[in-house]
Amino acid sequence: MDYREKAVRCVRETVLPVQAAQFRECGCDLDAQYRKYGDTEGFFAKVLQPGRLYEVGYPKCVCPEVLRGETADAAHCECSRQSVLYILEQLLPEKRITVQTVETVLGGGTCCRFAVTVE
């Protein structure tokens, strides 16, 4: 399964435009964006080290395929990791971004959390 391609198709016309608008509104400052928009019903983001380290995620699984009952395989959460990576690469094209899965609902976690490093 090419989770990168799947992730891009999933967020390119939905989540990306929303996050890009927030990013621009916050002066293209990821820290400011996450402080302002990082505590919603469907998304959380914490600035751990300004300009460099973040924790982002979802309080519950938001994957449409999981919600429709089409999959319950934790490997499918790679799609969420790839979507976070893709969005951040679009917002910060001059930076090197890494995203690591911390926990996922399908993997037995209480939420879906990802550790983000910006270099």
PDB file of C-alpha atoms in Angstrom:
ATOM      1  CA  MET A   1       0.000   0.000   0.000  1.00  0.00           C
ATOM      2  CA  ASP A   2       1.359   3.420  -0.941  1.00  0.00           C
ATOM      3  CA  TYR A   3       0.258   5.353   2.111  1.00  0.00           C
ATOM      4  CA  ARG A   4       1.968   8.538   0.929  1.00  0.00           C
ATOM      5  CA  GLU A   5      -0.172   8.758  -2.196  1.00  0.00           C
ATOM      6  CA  LYS A   6      -3.282   7.809  -0.219  1.00  0.00           C
ATOM      7  CA  ALA A   7      -2.538  10.492   2.390  1.00  0.00           C
ATOM      8  CA  VAL A   8      -1.985  13.195  -0.215  1.00  0.00           C
ATOM      9  CA  ARG A   9      -5.287  12.328  -1.928  1.00  0.00           C
ATOM     10  CA  CYS A  10      -7.073  12.402   1.436  1.00  0.00           C
ATOM     11  CA  VAL A  11      -5.860  15.818   2.680  1.00  0.00           C
ATOM     12  CA  ARG A  12      -4.888  17.819  -0.416  1.00  0.00           C
ATOM     13  CA  GLU A  13      -8.371  19.305  -0.965  1.00  0.00           C
ATOM     14  CA  THR A  14      -9.651  19.132   2.627  1.00  0.00           C
ATOM     15  CA  VAL A  15      -7.258  19.535   5.546  1.00  0.00           C
ATOM     16  CA  LEU A  16      -4.390  21.204   3.678  1.00  0.00           C
ATOM     17  CA  PRO A  17      -6.354  24.303   2.576  1.00  0.00           C
ATOM     18  CA  VAL A  18      -7.630  24.823   6.141  1.00  0.00           C
ATOM     19  CA  GLN A  19      -4.177  24.429   7.688  1.00  0.00           C
ATOM     20  CA  ALA A  20      -2.601  26.619   4.990  1.00  0.00           C
ATOM     21  CA  ALA A  21      -5.129  29.404   5.664  1.00  0.00           C
ATOM     22  CA  GLN A  22      -4.456  29.181   9.402  1.00  0.00           C
ATOM     23  CA  PHE A  23      -0.712  29.243   8.748  1.00  0.00           C
ATOM     24  CA  ARG A  24      -0.969  32.384   6.587  1.00  0.00           C
ATOM     25  CA  GLU A  25      -3.292  34.042   9.116  1.00  0.00           C
ATOM     26  CA  CYS A  26      -0.649  33.425  11.793  1.00  0.00           C
ATOM     27  CA  GLY A  27       2.112  35.094   9.773  1.00  0.00           C
ATOM     28  CA  CYS A  28       3.489  31.792   8.442  1.00  0.00           C
ATOM     29  CA  ASP A  29       4.528  30.962  11.999  1.00  0.00           C
ATOM     30  CA  LEU A  30       3.854  27.333  12.933  1.00  0.00           C
ATOM     31  CA  ASP A  31       4.238  28.061  16.651  1.00  0.00           C
ATOM     32  CA  ALA A  32       1.594  30.792  16.470  1.00  0.00           C
ATOM     33  CA  GLN A  33      -0.709  28.568  14.415  1.00  0.00           C
ATOM     34  CA  TYR A  34      -0.459  25.699  16.861  1.00  0.00           C
ATOM     35  CA  ARG A  35      -0.978  27.982  19.846  1.00  0.00           C
ATOM     36  CA  LYS A  36      -4.113  29.442  18.256  1.00  0.00           C
ATOM     37  CA  TYR A  37      -5.589  26.365  16.554  1.00  0.00           C
ATOM     38  CA  GLY A  38      -3.960  23.464  18.390  1.00  0.00           C
ATOM     39  CA  ASP A  39      -6.793  22.654  20.775  1.00  0.00           C
ATOM     40  CA  THR A  40      -9.931  21.740  18.861  1.00  0.00           C
ATOM     41  CA  GLU A  41     -12.347  18.849  18.982  1.00  0.00           C
ATOM     42  CA  GLY A  42     -10.665  17.163  16.024  1.00  0.00           C
ATOM     43  CA  PHE A  43      -6.997  18.210  16.255  1.00  0.00           C
ATOM     44  CA  PHE A  44      -4.385  19.046  18.861  1.00  0.00           C
ATOM     45  CA  ALA A  45      -0.899  20.490  18.578  1.00  0.00           C
ATOM     46  CA  LYS A  46       1.638  21.362  21.240  1.00  0.00           C
ATOM     47  CA  VAL A  47       4.791  23.414  20.817  1.00  0.00           C
ATOM     48  CA  LEU A  48       7.458  21.491  22.739  1.00  0.00           C
ATOM     49  CA  GLN A  49      10.457  23.475  21.511  1.00  0.00           C
ATOM     50  CA  PRO A  50       9.593  26.617  19.514  1.00  0.00           C
ATOM     51  CA  GLY A  51      10.491  26.342  15.856  1.00  0.00           C
ATOM     52  CA  ARG A  52      11.700  22.773  16.203  1.00  0.00           C
ATOM     53  CA  LEU A  53       9.713  20.161  18.164  1.00  0.00           C
ATOM     54  CA  TYR A  54       5.969  19.590  18.207  1.00  0.00           C
ATOM     55  CA  GLU A  55       3.396  17.002  19.164  1.00  0.00           C
ATOM     56  CA  VAL A  56       0.320  16.862  16.948  1.00  0.00           C
ATOM     57  CA  GLY A  57      -2.588  14.515  16.642  1.00  0.00           C
ATOM     58  CA  TYR A  58      -6.217  13.655  16.948  1.00  0.00           C
ATOM     59  CA  PRO A  59      -8.210  12.934  20.135  1.00  0.00           C
ATOM     60  CA  LYS A  60      -9.861  10.044  18.268  1.00  0.00           C
ATOM     61  CA  CYS A  61      -9.403   8.264  14.956  1.00  0.00           C
ATOM     62  CA  VAL A  62     -10.554  10.539  12.127  1.00  0.00           C
ATOM     63  CA  CYS A  63      -9.795   8.230   9.195  1.00  0.00           C
ATOM     64  CA  PRO A  64     -12.867   7.925   6.955  1.00  0.00           C
ATOM     65  CA  GLU A  65     -12.029   4.303   6.055  1.00  0.00           C
ATOM     66  CA  VAL A  66     -11.772   3.303   9.710  1.00  0.00           C
ATOM     67  CA  LEU A  67     -14.971   5.183  10.571  1.00  0.00           C
ATOM     68  CA  ARG A  68     -16.777   3.338   7.746  1.00  0.00           C
ATOM     69  CA  GLY A  69     -15.527   0.010   9.138  1.00  0.00           C
ATOM     70  CA  GLU A  70     -13.387  -0.770   6.090  1.00  0.00           C
ATOM     71  CA  THR A  71     -10.213  -1.385   8.105  1.00  0.00           C
ATOM     72  CA  ALA A  72      -9.046  -1.786  11.673  1.00  0.00           C
ATOM     73  CA  ASP A  73      -5.406  -2.554  10.845  1.00  0.00           C
ATOM     74  CA  ALA A  74      -2.967  -0.391  12.834  1.00  0.00           C
ATOM     75  CA  ALA A  75      -0.607  -0.390   9.830  1.00  0.00           C
ATOM     76  CA  HIS A  76      -3.171   1.884   8.166  1.00  0.00           C
ATOM     77  CA  CYS A  77      -2.148   4.637  10.627  1.00  0.00           C
ATOM     78  CA  GLU A  78       0.915   5.195   8.437  1.00  0.00           C
ATOM     79  CA  CYS A  79      -1.510   7.127   6.243  1.00  0.00           C
ATOM     80  CA  SER A  80      -2.099   9.614   9.088  1.00  0.00           C
ATOM     81  CA  ARG A  81       1.634   9.974   9.685  1.00  0.00           C
ATOM     82  CA  GLN A  82       2.138  10.622   5.980  1.00  0.00           C
ATOM     83  CA  SER A  83      -0.686  13.191   5.923  1.00  0.00           C
ATOM     84  CA  VAL A  84       0.886  15.144   8.792  1.00  0.00           C
ATOM     85  CA  LEU A  85       4.233  15.011   6.984  1.00  0.00           C
ATOM     86  CA  TYR A  86       2.735  16.112   3.650  1.00  0.00           C
ATOM     87  CA  ILE A  87       0.883  19.080   5.161  1.00  0.00           C
ATOM     88  CA  LEU A  88       3.963  20.320   6.997  1.00  0.00           C
ATOM     89  CA  GLU A  89       6.125  19.895   3.892  1.00  0.00           C
ATOM     90  CA  GLN A  90       3.666  22.119   2.029  1.00  0.00           C
ATOM     91  CA  LEU A  91       3.642  24.751   4.786  1.00  0.00           C
ATOM     92  CA  LEU A  92       7.420  24.686   5.326  1.00  0.00           C
ATOM     93  CA  PRO A  93       8.953  23.655   1.985  1.00  0.00           C
ATOM     94  CA  GLU A  94      12.400  24.994   2.897  1.00  0.00           C
ATOM     95  CA  LYS A  95      12.595  22.845   6.047  1.00  0.00           C
ATOM     96  CA  ARG A  96      13.386  19.191   6.651  1.00  0.00           C
ATOM     97  CA  ILE A  97      10.436  17.624   8.465  1.00  0.00           C
ATOM     98  CA  THR A  98      10.323  14.280  10.252  1.00  0.00           C
ATOM     99  CA  VAL A  99       7.192  12.777  11.752  1.00  0.00           C
ATOM    100  CA  GLN A 100       7.205   9.785  14.073  1.00  0.00           C
ATOM    101  CA  THR A 101       4.161   7.906  15.301  1.00  0.00           C
ATOM    102  CA  VAL A 102       3.922   7.992  19.100  1.00  0.00           C
ATOM    103  CA  GLU A 103       0.592   6.202  19.480  1.00  0.00           C
ATOM    104  CA  THR A 104      -2.585   5.527  17.523  1.00  0.00           C
ATOM    105  CA  VAL A 105      -6.088   4.459  18.454  1.00  0.00           C
ATOM    106  CA  LEU A 106      -5.874   1.431  16.158  1.00  0.00           C
ATOM    107  CA  GLY A 107      -2.580   0.533  17.808  1.00  0.00           C
ATOM    108  CA  GLY A 108      -4.240   0.526  21.247  1.00  0.00           C
ATOM    109  CA  GLY A 109      -3.518   4.138  22.223  1.00  0.00           C
ATOM    110  CA  THR A 110      -5.925   6.614  23.755  1.00  0.00           C
ATOM    111  CA  CYS A 111      -5.475   9.014  20.816  1.00  0.00           C
ATOM    112  CA  CYS A 112      -3.386   9.436  17.670  1.00  0.00           C
ATOM    113  CA  ARG A 113      -0.150  11.340  18.466  1.00  0.00           C
ATOM    114  CA  PHE A 114       2.808  12.178  16.302  1.00  0.00           C
ATOM    115  CA  ALA A 115       6.170  13.701  17.185  1.00  0.00           C
ATOM    116  CA  VAL A 116       7.272  16.328  14.665  1.00  0.00           C
ATOM    117  CA  THR A 117      10.800  17.673  14.193  1.00  0.00           C
ATOM    118  CA  VAL A 118      11.479  20.689  11.986  1.00  0.00           C
ATOM    119  CA  GLU A 119      15.073  21.315  10.874  1.00  0.00           C
TER     120      GLU A 119
END
